[in-house]
């Protein structure tokens, strides 16, 4: 759960209470299906999504997929730097100081090969968000209402509800996770023989992440009684008050900083790896700019663009959520590629999607696509 995820789940709870739990449950099921397909593709082909798309689709369709992926990832990079700025604002540090320093630091750590050590530190900071399940319980939510909203739809026919729904999809079923997972599985040396254990690992990890997301919605809904969109990080921090008391803001800020800094490097790296993989060019953080110009150039460009946009005046929470909506609009396009690849018997043979799995997965992608198109049309018509 990165900065965009925390902000989106918290905003869902603050704005719509427990109503979003049913939607989050459906999104969680979709994520389990998609993550399993990506892990299976990696294990049975030994390749990442970038090279698989290049091999099985035309140049135009490959360019479309990678272009959409880079745009979605750049939007996420904006949200990570917005998250860093929001965290430092809670310590009364201006975004015009925190973002440039963070951008240069993340870029330097990756390019000069010392990010792995810093990654552990950022990961420890982000563990602050494990306080959410405890906070959800200590906030004494109405568990009857929680269960009712989780297992039975209480949807609203409003633009705001649909907007947050697409943001939930964008931040949960985010494309960079799928590209990362499909590449990480073969990198770990996992093949068809080891896939049973990898499948358990993938599904269990996905369910655990989604449970944390559900607890963020519950904790925020219980802590914030006035139903309205979040306008600041300090409001989101109220959900941790049952655990941290007067230190809730500081705990939230530390967790947000860790999660944002962790993803600020991983997100642009995933796009750089995918594009370099598809182009068959050198890709490694241990290489110089001369040895891997496309890989390091794309990584640097995303950092510069993401940090620059995050520096623009505006509400940081809105920036975080808008980036997830952009991701949600692009997500169904990339999911279609994954679904087509996982359905191919010529590629996966007996490991290809069966009839039931194929039907359910296709329905998930179709629903996500329809919702994204509706939000896109609403957004464009609003501009007009």
XYZ file of C-alpha atoms in Angstrom:
384
model
C 0.000 0.000 0.000
C 1.686 3.166 -1.205
C 0.733 6.820 -0.742
C -2.056 6.698 -3.318
C -3.503 3.560 -1.775
C -3.555 4.964 1.745
C -5.161 8.216 0.576
C -7.759 6.460 -1.591
C -8.838 3.902 1.018
C -8.954 6.580 3.712
C -10.981 8.888 1.473
C -13.393 6.050 0.643
C -14.023 5.499 4.359
C -14.293 9.200 5.171
C -16.618 10.032 2.271
C -18.843 6.952 2.079
C -18.350 5.145 5.393
C -18.734 1.382 5.130
C -20.516 1.485 1.748
C -17.223 0.988 -0.109
C -16.487 -2.329 1.629
C -18.558 -4.344 -0.866
C -16.763 -2.680 -3.794
C -13.399 -3.313 -2.122
C -14.338 -6.972 -1.673
C -15.060 -7.342 -5.402
C -11.850 -5.505 -6.309
C -9.939 -7.863 -4.005
C -11.338 -10.907 -5.826
C -10.325 -9.359 -9.155
C -6.819 -8.689 -7.843
C -6.402 -12.310 -6.704
C -7.359 -13.553 -10.193
C -5.083 -11.110 -12.001
C -2.079 -11.625 -9.725
C -2.420 -15.388 -10.096
C -2.454 -15.080 -13.906
C 0.675 -12.896 -13.850
C 2.538 -15.274 -11.537
C 1.505 -18.224 -13.751
C 2.690 -16.448 -16.896
C 6.057 -15.749 -15.288
C 6.493 -19.302 -13.990
C 5.475 -21.142 -17.164
C 7.160 -18.856 -19.728
C 10.188 -17.622 -17.798
C 9.524 -14.128 -19.172
C 8.088 -10.831 -17.989
C 5.018 -9.125 -19.424
C 7.097 -6.678 -21.469
C 8.753 -9.383 -23.571
C 5.561 -11.496 -23.751
C 3.580 -8.563 -25.147
C 6.332 -7.861 -27.676
C 6.391 -11.486 -28.839
C 2.629 -12.064 -29.085
C 1.270 -8.710 -30.263
C 1.983 -6.386 -33.165
C 4.380 -3.458 -32.890
C 1.457 -1.018 -32.705
C -0.305 -2.928 -29.936
C 2.974 -3.338 -28.044
C 3.636 0.396 -28.322
C 0.076 1.111 -27.122
C 0.483 -1.151 -24.091
C 3.883 0.198 -23.069
C 2.829 3.805 -23.714
C -0.233 3.381 -21.499
C 1.913 1.688 -18.849
C 4.462 4.531 -18.801
C 1.673 7.154 -18.536
C 0.022 5.256 -15.661
C 3.338 4.846 -13.868
C 4.280 8.494 -14.286
C 0.949 9.389 -12.688
C 1.821 7.108 -9.789
C 5.254 8.726 -9.433
C 3.447 12.067 -9.065
C 1.347 10.553 -6.279
C 4.418 9.150 -4.481
C 6.070 12.569 -4.368
C 2.756 14.108 -3.334
C 2.711 11.532 -0.518
C 6.230 12.501 0.545
C 5.197 16.167 0.528
C 2.037 15.421 2.547
C 4.091 13.503 5.119
C 6.597 16.337 5.535
C 3.797 18.916 5.698
C 2.633 17.169 8.867
C 6.077 18.085 10.254
C 5.611 21.650 8.901
C 8.094 21.289 6.018
C 7.126 22.914 2.709
C 6.669 20.757 -0.405
C 9.090 23.095 -2.223
C 11.804 21.820 0.091
C 10.799 18.186 0.624
C 10.023 17.173 -2.984
C 13.288 18.345 -4.652
C 15.371 16.788 -1.869
C 13.372 13.524 -2.017
C 13.574 13.350 -5.824
C 17.333 13.857 -5.871
C 17.815 11.376 -3.012
C 15.703 8.603 -4.600
C 17.357 9.148 -7.996
C 20.855 9.087 -6.475
C 20.199 5.988 -4.386
C 19.031 4.026 -7.443
C 21.536 5.305 -10.019
C 24.526 4.904 -7.711
C 23.445 1.464 -6.543
C 22.732 2.044 -2.850
C 18.927 1.854 -2.928
C 18.720 -1.716 -1.589
C 19.979 -0.619 1.825
C 17.672 2.403 1.951
C 14.765 0.212 0.805
C 14.855 -1.742 4.068
C 14.717 1.492 6.052
C 11.712 2.761 4.059
C 10.010 -0.618 4.478
C 10.422 -0.455 8.272
C 8.851 3.038 8.283
C 5.886 1.849 6.223
C 5.198 -0.906 8.785
C 3.501 1.843 10.798
C 0.405 1.071 8.713
C 0.101 -2.332 10.399
C -1.522 -0.247 13.132
C -4.671 0.040 10.980
C -6.212 -3.348 11.937
C -5.698 -2.496 15.611
C -7.098 0.996 15.061
C -10.153 -0.442 13.307
C -10.927 -2.639 16.320
C -10.203 0.023 18.959
C -12.400 2.550 17.134
C -15.408 0.327 17.963
C -17.112 0.428 14.567
C -20.644 -0.915 14.238
C -19.641 -4.459 13.232
C -23.170 -5.322 12.134
C -23.051 -2.459 9.651
C -19.534 -3.464 8.587
C -20.622 -7.034 7.805
C -23.802 -5.919 6.043
C -21.917 -3.489 3.799
C -19.135 -5.976 3.114
C -21.377 -8.814 1.917
C -24.317 -6.884 0.467
C -24.115 -3.918 -1.948
C -25.082 -0.485 -0.635
C -24.087 1.412 -3.762
C -24.838 5.046 -4.560
C -25.774 6.347 -7.996
C -23.528 9.382 -7.752
C -20.542 10.720 -9.657
C -18.467 10.870 -6.464
C -19.130 7.212 -5.614
C -18.166 6.091 -9.116
C -15.077 8.309 -9.045
C -13.785 6.728 -5.825
C -14.682 3.253 -7.125
C -12.414 3.727 -10.144
C -9.729 5.168 -7.853
C -9.999 2.007 -5.707
C -9.519 -0.120 -8.821
C -6.578 1.993 -9.985
C -4.728 1.848 -6.686
C -5.491 -1.848 -5.967
C -5.215 -3.515 -9.384
C -2.384 -1.197 -10.358
C -0.523 -2.206 -13.560
C 3.010 -1.838 -12.211
C 2.353 -4.620 -9.683
C 1.407 -7.011 -12.495
C 4.510 -6.209 -14.546
C 6.661 -6.509 -11.444
C 5.191 -9.846 -10.367
C 5.437 -11.494 -13.795
C 9.151 -10.574 -13.913
C 9.912 -11.347 -10.266
C 8.685 -14.972 -10.452
C 11.173 -16.165 -13.105
C 13.887 -13.988 -11.527
C 13.494 -16.116 -8.373
C 14.060 -19.243 -10.459
C 10.462 -20.420 -10.125
C 9.232 -22.659 -12.933
C 6.250 -24.984 -13.490
C 7.483 -27.484 -10.880
C 7.669 -24.856 -8.137
C 4.492 -23.041 -9.132
C 2.160 -24.684 -6.589
C 3.982 -22.992 -3.723
C 4.304 -19.723 -5.642
C 0.557 -19.772 -6.282
C -0.132 -20.079 -2.553
C 2.368 -17.301 -1.839
C 0.822 -14.990 -4.455
C -2.780 -15.517 -3.371
C -1.994 -15.311 0.358
C 0.029 -12.111 -0.117
C -2.729 -10.546 -2.192
C -5.415 -11.387 0.368
C -3.269 -9.985 3.203
C -2.719 -6.697 1.342
C -6.449 -6.388 0.629
C -7.310 -7.069 4.280
C -5.118 -4.138 5.315
C -6.957 -2.015 2.737
C -10.325 -3.050 4.194
C -9.130 -2.150 7.693
C -8.013 1.291 6.465
C -11.552 1.934 5.166
C -13.147 0.647 8.394
C -10.795 2.575 10.704
C -11.265 5.842 8.798
C -15.044 5.426 8.528
C -15.266 4.832 12.296
C -12.949 7.727 13.189
C -14.453 10.345 10.865
C -18.209 10.695 11.354
C -18.792 13.655 9.040
C -19.132 12.165 5.537
C -17.099 14.345 3.166
C -14.001 13.980 0.940
C -10.653 14.148 2.719
C -8.900 17.484 2.295
C -5.682 16.919 4.253
C -3.318 14.240 5.528
C -4.042 15.311 9.112
C -7.679 14.247 8.614
C -6.565 10.821 7.373
C -4.311 10.500 10.424
C -7.367 10.629 12.724
C -7.981 6.936 11.968
C -4.831 6.017 13.919
C -5.838 7.998 17.008
C -7.271 4.939 18.828
C -3.795 3.371 18.632
C -1.406 6.316 18.897
C -3.498 8.947 20.693
C -1.891 12.389 20.389
C 0.931 10.849 18.335
C -1.445 9.704 15.578
C -0.335 12.434 13.171
C 3.342 11.585 13.651
C 2.710 7.842 13.238
C 0.734 8.445 10.056
C 3.417 10.790 8.707
C 6.187 8.244 9.317
C 4.217 5.465 7.615
C 3.248 7.688 4.690
C 6.855 8.790 4.208
C 8.145 5.213 4.225
C 5.489 3.912 1.843
C 5.915 6.861 -0.537
C 9.716 6.748 -0.631
C 9.661 2.968 -1.107
C 7.343 3.237 -4.118
C 8.981 6.399 -5.524
C 11.833 4.216 -6.785
C 10.010 0.946 -7.464
C 7.248 2.441 -9.662
C 9.507 4.224 -12.196
C 11.909 1.272 -12.166
C 9.082 -1.092 -13.135
C 8.292 1.012 -16.209
C 11.968 1.297 -17.130
C 12.383 -2.491 -16.848
C 9.234 -3.201 -18.900
C 10.108 -0.858 -21.761
C 13.771 -1.951 -21.864
C 12.681 -5.598 -21.773
C 10.282 -5.089 -24.681
C 12.969 -3.268 -26.692
C 15.603 -5.877 -25.877
C 17.974 -3.232 -24.482
C 20.254 -3.313 -21.438
C 18.412 -3.009 -18.125
C 20.183 -2.938 -14.780
C 20.665 -0.440 -11.959
C 24.316 -1.521 -11.837
C 24.950 -0.172 -15.357
C 26.028 3.354 -16.321
C 24.034 5.770 -18.492
C 26.308 4.888 -21.416
C 25.625 1.165 -20.970
C 21.853 1.418 -20.330
C 20.674 4.770 -21.759
C 17.017 3.795 -22.312
C 16.614 2.148 -18.907
C 18.230 4.885 -16.804
C 16.946 7.660 -19.073
C 13.325 6.550 -18.658
C 13.762 6.154 -14.897
C 15.254 9.664 -14.631
C 12.545 11.214 -16.822
C 9.761 9.779 -14.655
C 11.410 11.087 -11.482
C 11.821 14.581 -12.969
C 8.283 14.741 -14.425
C 6.646 13.220 -11.338
C 8.417 15.546 -8.900
C 7.764 18.604 -11.102
C 4.009 17.957 -11.321
C 3.804 17.269 -7.570
C 5.372 20.699 -6.986
C 2.460 22.452 -8.718
C 0.052 24.269 -6.371
C -2.986 22.265 -5.351
C -4.406 19.974 -2.709
C -2.044 17.029 -2.156
C -4.798 14.572 -1.203
C -6.680 15.422 -4.403
C -3.466 14.886 -6.383
C -3.028 11.465 -4.785
C -6.571 10.342 -5.588
C -6.634 11.811 -9.109
C -3.501 9.831 -9.936
C -5.268 6.625 -8.892
C -8.269 7.499 -11.094
C -5.903 7.954 -14.067
C -4.450 4.562 -13.218
C -7.946 3.079 -13.000
C -8.840 4.401 -16.455
C -5.705 2.863 -18.017
C -5.789 -0.408 -16.035
C -8.456 -2.314 -18.084
C -6.441 -1.839 -21.286
C -3.405 -3.531 -19.747
C -5.518 -6.209 -18.056
C -6.854 -7.173 -21.498
C -3.298 -8.034 -22.611
C -2.751 -10.157 -19.500
C -6.063 -11.976 -20.011
C -5.345 -12.733 -23.681
C -1.883 -14.089 -22.827
C -3.198 -16.242 -19.954
C -5.927 -17.662 -22.227
C -3.413 -18.786 -24.896
C -2.997 -22.555 -24.944
C -0.187 -22.181 -27.470
C 1.716 -20.251 -24.803
C 0.747 -21.964 -21.529
C -0.589 -25.294 -22.847
C -2.407 -27.082 -19.981
C -1.694 -24.147 -17.625
C -3.841 -21.764 -19.712
C -7.044 -20.412 -18.183
C -9.823 -22.990 -17.969
C -13.407 -22.187 -19.051
C -14.647 -21.085 -15.598
C -11.539 -19.062 -14.746
C -11.585 -17.468 -18.210
C -15.261 -16.477 -17.857
C -14.843 -14.944 -14.391
C -11.614 -13.130 -15.325
C -13.173 -11.781 -18.523
C -16.185 -10.508 -16.561
C -13.851 -8.726 -14.099
C -11.902 -7.009 -16.890
C -15.135 -6.064 -18.701
C -16.709 -4.496 -15.592
C -13.520 -2.548 -14.825
C -13.452 -1.383 -18.441
C -17.053 -0.152 -18.402
C -16.566 1.733 -15.127
C -13.385 3.345 -16.440
C -15.069 4.445 -19.672
C -17.974 6.000 -17.747
C -15.615 7.972 -15.472
C -13.527 9.053 -18.476
C -16.649 10.303 -20.283
C -17.853 12.119 -17.140
C -14.439 13.747 -16.703
C -14.161 14.896 -20.314
C -17.765 16.178 -20.365
C -17.001 18.096 -17.177
C -14.097 19.836 -18.935
C -16.325 20.706 -21.891
